[in-house]
Short mmCIF file of C-alpha atoms and ligand atoms in Angstrom, two decimals:
data_model
loop_
_atom_site.label_atom_id
_atom_site.label_comp_id
_atom_site.label_asym_id
_atom_site.label_seq_id
_atom_site.Cartn_x
_atom_site.Cartn_y
_atom_site.Cartn_z
CA MET Q 1 -12.44 24.83 1.52
CA THR Q 2 -13.79 21.64 -0.20
CA VAL Q 3 -15.11 18.52 1.16
CA LEU Q 4 -14.18 14.78 -0.08
CA ILE Q 5 -16.57 12.48 0.27
CA LEU Q 6 -15.82 9.18 -0.24
CA GLY Q 7 -19.26 7.20 -1.49
CA GLY Q 8 -20.82 4.36 -2.81
CA THR Q 9 -23.55 4.26 -0.08
CA THR Q 10 -27.23 5.85 0.23
CA GLU Q 11 -25.82 7.59 3.33
CA ALA Q 12 -23.11 9.13 1.20
CA THR Q 13 -25.47 10.44 -1.75
CA ALA Q 14 -27.75 11.74 1.12
CA LEU Q 15 -24.65 13.93 2.48
CA ALA Q 16 -24.06 15.20 -0.64
CA GLN Q 17 -27.78 16.54 -1.14
CA GLN Q 18 -27.50 18.09 2.26
CA LEU Q 19 -24.13 20.14 1.51
CA ASP Q 20 -25.29 20.77 -2.18
CA ALA Q 21 -28.66 22.30 -0.22
CA LEU Q 22 -26.20 24.27 2.11
CA ASP Q 23 -23.89 25.60 -0.68
CA ILE Q 24 -20.70 23.91 0.55
CA PRO Q 25 -18.04 22.94 -1.81
CA PHE Q 26 -17.96 19.08 -2.22
CA THR Q 27 -16.50 16.49 -4.22
CA LEU Q 28 -18.08 12.55 -4.44
CA SER Q 29 -15.71 10.03 -5.01
CA LEU Q 30 -17.09 6.54 -6.24
CA ALA Q 31 -14.89 3.85 -6.74
CA GLY Q 32 -16.67 3.47 -10.60
CA THR Q 33 -17.21 -0.79 -9.77
CA THR Q 34 -21.24 -0.38 -10.59
CA ARG Q 35 -21.67 0.26 -14.41
CA GLY Q 36 -25.09 1.10 -13.78
CA ALA Q 37 -24.77 3.81 -11.03
CA ARG Q 38 -27.44 6.21 -11.26
CA GLN Q 39 -26.38 9.41 -12.55
CA HIS Q 40 -25.21 12.01 -9.64
CA ALA Q 41 -26.32 15.57 -9.83
CA HIS Q 42 -23.16 16.47 -7.65
CA PRO Q 43 -19.75 17.10 -8.61
CA THR Q 44 -18.36 13.27 -8.78
CA ARG Q 45 -15.13 11.90 -9.18
CA VAL Q 46 -14.94 8.17 -10.38
CA GLY Q 47 -12.18 5.68 -10.30
CA GLY Q 48 -9.00 4.75 -7.45
CA PHE Q 49 -7.13 7.40 -6.09
CA GLY Q 50 -4.06 4.97 -6.65
CA GLY Q 51 -3.76 3.56 -3.28
CA VAL Q 52 -2.29 5.94 -0.05
CA ASP Q 53 0.09 7.98 -1.95
CA GLY Q 54 -2.74 8.83 -4.74
CA LEU Q 55 -5.23 9.46 -1.99
CA ALA Q 56 -3.00 12.08 0.27
CA ALA Q 57 -1.56 13.55 -3.20
CA TYR Q 58 -5.42 14.33 -4.13
CA LEU Q 59 -6.29 15.75 -0.42
CA ALA Q 60 -3.11 17.84 -0.65
CA ASN Q 61 -4.74 19.54 -3.49
CA GLY Q 62 -7.31 21.57 -1.63
CA ILE Q 63 -9.45 19.19 0.31
CA THR Q 64 -10.06 20.69 3.96
CA LEU Q 65 -12.28 17.72 5.41
CA LEU Q 66 -12.74 13.78 4.49
CA VAL Q 67 -15.70 12.18 5.01
CA ASP Q 68 -15.29 8.31 4.53
CA ALA Q 69 -18.72 7.35 3.84
CA THR Q 70 -18.19 3.91 2.22
CA HIS Q 71 -19.74 0.46 2.65
CA PRO Q 72 -18.73 -0.89 5.90
CA PHE Q 73 -17.17 -3.59 3.85
CA ALA Q 74 -15.18 -1.36 1.99
CA ALA Q 75 -12.21 -1.88 4.31
CA GLN Q 76 -9.48 -0.99 2.02
CA MET Q 77 -10.51 2.25 1.04
CA SER Q 78 -11.48 3.19 4.72
CA ARG Q 79 -8.03 1.84 5.63
CA HIS Q 80 -6.36 4.07 2.95
CA ALA Q 81 -8.60 6.95 3.92
CA VAL Q 82 -6.81 6.88 7.82
CA GLU Q 83 -3.23 6.62 6.43
CA ALA Q 84 -3.40 9.33 3.83
CA ALA Q 85 -5.50 11.47 6.48
CA SER Q 86 -2.69 10.99 8.60
CA HIS Q 87 -0.13 11.55 6.23
CA THR Q 88 -1.50 15.39 5.28
CA LYS Q 89 -3.51 16.14 8.56
CA THR Q 90 -6.96 16.31 6.79
CA PRO Q 91 -9.67 16.04 9.50
CA LEU Q 92 -11.43 12.62 8.64
CA LEU Q 93 -14.79 11.42 9.90
CA ARG Q 94 -16.47 8.06 9.28
CA LEU Q 95 -20.07 7.85 8.31
CA GLU Q 96 -21.16 4.46 9.42
CA ARG Q 97 -24.50 3.17 9.64
CA PRO Q 98 -25.06 0.88 12.81
CA GLN Q 99 -25.02 -2.80 12.59
CA TRP Q 100 -28.01 -5.03 12.12
CA GLN Q 101 -28.83 -6.47 15.73
CA GLY Q 102 -30.33 -10.13 15.85
CA ALA Q 103 -30.78 -13.13 18.11
CA GLY Q 104 -29.91 -17.08 16.72
CA TRP Q 105 -28.02 -15.54 13.90
CA GLU Q 106 -24.53 -17.46 13.02
CA ASN Q 107 -22.25 -14.86 13.16
CA VAL Q 108 -19.07 -15.83 11.16
CA VAL Q 109 -15.89 -13.52 11.00
CA ASP Q 110 -15.60 -13.47 7.11
CA LEU Q 111 -17.04 -14.88 3.28
CA ASP Q 112 -14.66 -17.87 3.66
CA ALA Q 113 -16.39 -18.85 7.25
CA ALA Q 114 -19.78 -18.12 5.54
CA ALA Q 115 -18.94 -20.73 2.67
CA ALA Q 116 -17.90 -23.18 5.18
CA ALA Q 117 -20.95 -22.74 7.72
CA LEU Q 118 -23.28 -24.12 4.75
CA PRO Q 119 -24.23 -27.95 4.84
CA ALA Q 120 -24.16 -29.85 2.18
CA ASN Q 121 -27.16 -29.99 -0.04
CA ALA Q 122 -28.40 -26.47 1.33
CA ARG Q 123 -30.44 -24.05 -0.84
CA ALA Q 124 -28.64 -20.82 -0.02
CA PHE Q 125 -29.56 -16.90 -0.95
CA LEU Q 126 -26.93 -14.85 -1.54
CA SER Q 127 -27.10 -10.98 -1.73
CA ILE Q 128 -23.47 -10.16 -0.63
CA GLY Q 129 -22.15 -8.28 -3.82
CA SER Q 130 -21.03 -9.47 -6.81
CA ARG Q 131 -17.34 -9.60 -6.43
CA SER Q 132 -17.55 -11.35 -3.03
CA LEU Q 133 -18.74 -14.57 -4.50
CA GLY Q 134 -14.97 -16.69 -4.62
CA PRO Q 135 -15.44 -18.33 -1.19
CA PHE Q 136 -18.46 -19.94 -2.32
CA LEU Q 137 -17.80 -21.29 -6.23
CA THR Q 138 -15.90 -24.61 -5.00
CA ARG Q 139 -19.16 -25.49 -3.18
CA SER Q 140 -21.05 -27.70 -5.52
CA ASP Q 141 -22.99 -29.81 -3.17
CA VAL Q 142 -24.89 -26.43 -2.33
CA TRP Q 143 -27.70 -24.87 -4.79
CA PHE Q 144 -27.29 -20.73 -4.82
CA LEU Q 145 -29.84 -17.81 -5.22
CA ILE Q 146 -27.45 -15.30 -6.19
CA ARG Q 147 -28.61 -11.56 -6.56
CA SER Q 148 -26.37 -8.83 -7.37
CA ILE Q 149 -26.51 -5.32 -9.18
CA GLU Q 150 -23.70 -6.34 -11.17
CA PRO Q 151 -23.32 -9.83 -13.12
CA PRO Q 152 -20.41 -11.58 -11.14
CA ASP Q 153 -17.49 -12.82 -13.18
CA ALA Q 154 -17.96 -16.49 -12.34
CA LEU Q 155 -20.68 -18.47 -10.57
CA PRO Q 156 -20.72 -21.58 -8.22
CA PRO Q 157 -21.53 -24.55 -10.38
CA ARG Q 158 -25.12 -25.09 -9.24
CA SER Q 159 -26.71 -21.55 -9.22
CA THR Q 160 -29.49 -19.03 -10.55
CA LEU Q 161 -28.47 -15.30 -10.92
CA ILE Q 162 -31.06 -12.40 -10.91
CA LEU Q 163 -29.81 -8.90 -11.05
CA HIS Q 164 -31.53 -6.38 -9.18
CA ARG Q 165 -31.14 -3.29 -7.26
CA PRO Q 166 -32.05 -2.57 -3.63
CA PRO Q 167 -34.22 -1.33 -1.89
CA PHE Q 168 -36.36 -4.72 -1.73
CA SER Q 169 -39.78 -5.06 0.03
CA LEU Q 170 -40.42 -7.60 2.81
CA SER Q 171 -43.01 -9.01 0.85
CA ASP Q 172 -40.78 -9.40 -2.22
CA GLU Q 173 -38.15 -11.21 -0.07
CA LEU Q 174 -40.80 -13.62 1.58
CA ALA Q 175 -41.67 -14.43 -1.95
CA LEU Q 176 -38.55 -14.88 -3.48
CA LEU Q 177 -37.15 -17.12 -0.49
CA LYS Q 178 -40.34 -19.32 -0.66
CA THR Q 179 -40.52 -19.69 -4.60
CA HIS Q 180 -36.63 -20.99 -4.20
CA ASP Q 181 -37.17 -23.22 -1.41
CA ILE Q 182 -34.39 -21.57 0.38
CA THR Q 183 -33.04 -22.99 3.28
CA HIS Q 184 -30.17 -20.86 4.19
CA LEU Q 185 -29.52 -16.79 4.09
CA VAL Q 186 -26.14 -15.36 3.94
CA SER Q 187 -25.45 -11.97 4.61
CA LYS Q 188 -23.06 -9.14 5.25
CA ASN Q 189 -23.56 -7.05 8.74
CA ALA Q 190 -24.47 -4.29 6.28
CA GLY Q 191 -26.86 -2.33 8.44
CA GLY Q 192 -29.38 0.11 7.01
CA THR Q 193 -32.97 -0.49 5.57
CA ALA Q 194 -32.24 -0.96 2.12
CA THR Q 195 -31.42 -4.88 2.40
CA ARG Q 196 -32.84 -5.43 5.62
CA ALA Q 197 -36.03 -7.14 4.52
CA LYS Q 198 -34.09 -10.35 3.57
CA ILE Q 199 -33.43 -11.06 7.17
CA ASP Q 200 -36.65 -10.11 8.60
CA ALA Q 201 -38.06 -12.41 5.56
CA ALA Q 202 -35.41 -15.20 6.80
CA THR Q 203 -36.54 -14.78 9.92
CA ARG Q 204 -40.26 -15.02 9.54
CA LEU Q 205 -39.69 -18.11 7.60
CA HIS Q 206 -37.65 -19.66 10.57
CA LEU Q 207 -34.31 -20.12 8.11
CA PRO Q 208 -30.83 -20.11 9.27
CA VAL Q 209 -29.13 -16.77 8.70
CA ILE Q 210 -25.20 -17.07 8.45
CA MET Q 211 -24.09 -13.23 9.10
CA VAL Q 212 -20.68 -12.05 8.06
CA LYS Q 213 -19.09 -9.67 10.91
CA ARG Q 214 -17.63 -6.11 9.51
CA PRO Q 215 -14.22 -6.17 9.29
CA GLN Q 216 -12.01 -4.46 11.82
CA LEU Q 217 -10.89 -1.11 10.58
CA PRO Q 218 -8.30 1.20 12.17
CA VAL Q 219 -9.88 3.83 14.77
CA ALA Q 220 -11.21 7.11 13.63
CA PRO Q 221 -14.07 9.19 14.93
CA ILE Q 222 -17.39 8.01 13.72
CA VAL Q 223 -21.00 9.01 13.34
CA GLU Q 224 -24.02 7.25 12.24
CA THR Q 225 -25.84 9.70 10.77
CA VAL Q 226 -25.94 12.63 8.17
CA GLN Q 227 -26.80 15.15 10.75
CA GLY Q 228 -23.72 13.74 12.41
CA VAL Q 229 -21.59 14.53 9.96
CA LEU Q 230 -23.49 18.23 9.86
CA LYS Q 231 -22.71 18.80 13.16
CA TRP Q 232 -19.13 17.83 12.87
CA MET Q 233 -18.72 20.00 10.54
CA GLU Q 234 -19.97 22.94 12.19
CA GLN Q 235 -17.30 22.02 14.98
CA LYS Q 236 -14.79 22.30 12.67
CA GLY Q 237 -16.14 25.72 11.50
CA HIS Q 238 -17.32 24.34 7.98
CA LEU Q 239 -20.94 25.38 8.61
P1 NAP M 1 -12.35 -1.54 -1.06
O1 NAP M 1 -12.25 -3.20 -1.69
O2 NAP M 1 -12.19 -1.14 0.19
O3 NAP M 1 -11.65 -0.79 -2.25
C1 NAP M 1 -10.74 -1.06 -3.22
C2 NAP M 1 -10.35 -0.15 -3.86
O4 NAP M 1 -11.40 0.72 -4.87
C3 NAP M 1 -9.86 0.94 -3.04
O5 NAP M 1 -8.19 1.07 -2.68
C4 NAP M 1 -9.87 2.63 -4.08
O6 NAP M 1 -8.71 2.19 -5.20
C5 NAP M 1 -11.38 1.99 -4.74
N1 NAP M 1 -12.37 2.92 -4.10
C6 NAP M 1 -13.18 2.34 -3.19
N2 NAP M 1 -14.08 2.82 -2.70
C7 NAP M 1 -13.90 3.94 -3.71
C8 NAP M 1 -14.36 5.82 -3.79
N3 NAP M 1 -15.71 5.70 -2.74
N4 NAP M 1 -13.66 6.39 -4.18
C9 NAP M 1 -12.42 6.15 -5.13
N5 NAP M 1 -11.76 5.18 -4.97
C10 NAP M 1 -12.89 3.53 -4.37
O7 NAP M 1 -13.84 -1.12 -1.61
P2 NAP M 1 -15.07 -2.31 -2.49
O8 NAP M 1 -15.39 -3.21 -1.44
O9 NAP M 1 -14.37 -2.99 -3.36
O10 NAP M 1 -16.01 -1.20 -2.68
C11 NAP M 1 -15.71 0.00 -3.71
C12 NAP M 1 -17.14 0.64 -3.61
O11 NAP M 1 -18.32 0.00 -3.53
C13 NAP M 1 -17.02 1.46 -2.35
O12 NAP M 1 -17.29 2.67 -2.44
C14 NAP M 1 -18.06 0.71 -1.69
O13 NAP M 1 -18.63 1.96 -0.90
C15 NAP M 1 -19.13 0.50 -2.35
N6 NAP M 1 -20.14 -0.63 -1.84
C16 NAP M 1 -19.05 -1.83 -1.38
C17 NAP M 1 -19.46 -2.90 -1.06
C18 NAP M 1 -19.12 -4.21 -0.03
O14 NAP M 1 -19.72 -4.87 0.18
N7 NAP M 1 -17.68 -4.07 -0.24
C19 NAP M 1 -21.30 -2.96 -0.96
C20 NAP M 1 -21.90 -1.67 -1.54
C21 NAP M 1 -21.12 -0.84 -1.83
P3 NAP M 1 -7.31 2.89 -4.80
O15 NAP M 1 -6.50 2.47 -3.80
O16 NAP M 1 -6.85 3.10 -6.22
O17 NAP M 1 -7.65 4.36 -4.40
#
């Protein structure tokens, strides 16, 4: 009996800590995209599975429950999880933190739409992940402040990069937005507390917020908290 946690989020790490404390066998799976990732004290595997077939083969090798605790924008991994779980009849649960709610945001369907929504001569703050900058690279009429954990492969022509890891405080975010004369914030609707302060800071400064909606995922049972996962595991006879 082993639980496979698809990780890469604070919630996945919190779940791993809980299972550790309860002495429940599990493996935490990481994509391996964040080079400076913190060392995990848990049984961890790193790197892709090799698509749906690779994940299905991994599941067939002794995994009894699958918990998809990846980031809400890690859509490919979540789709693979649904397919592989279905092929192998492995019970699957998605641990997905609630979306941020707010009034007055411009909600857009994807990053392309977010890039198109920025007016010429804007000074935009992007903290959307080092591998999500593609749609912004051609906006030479906009200046960008880009913050990421890993250095991006390419930057927009007019930009400044800062490398930092969340969480971020409201006072720090306010200072950052003011120091760089930011006029627009672009954000993924990631949810959670670790990166929420930039939204609150932009709201406080009355800056326009361009919010990228979450990608559509195939239907799967969902809980919003680690406690919800433990309850599900109890129902499945794993606790
Ligand atoms: P993605 O586009 O959904 O996944 C791309 C491929 O990376 C997957 O097909 C899979 O490769 C591999 N992969 C992703 N997550 C994995 C995991 N937990 N364990 C093993 N392989 C994994 O995902 P992404 O957007 O590149 O995100 C990669 C990781 O970063 C995820 O774990 C996610 O939780 C974390 N993250 C993502 C974001 C974001 O905005 N997308 C933000 C913060 C953290 P194979 O097909 O070879 O199995």
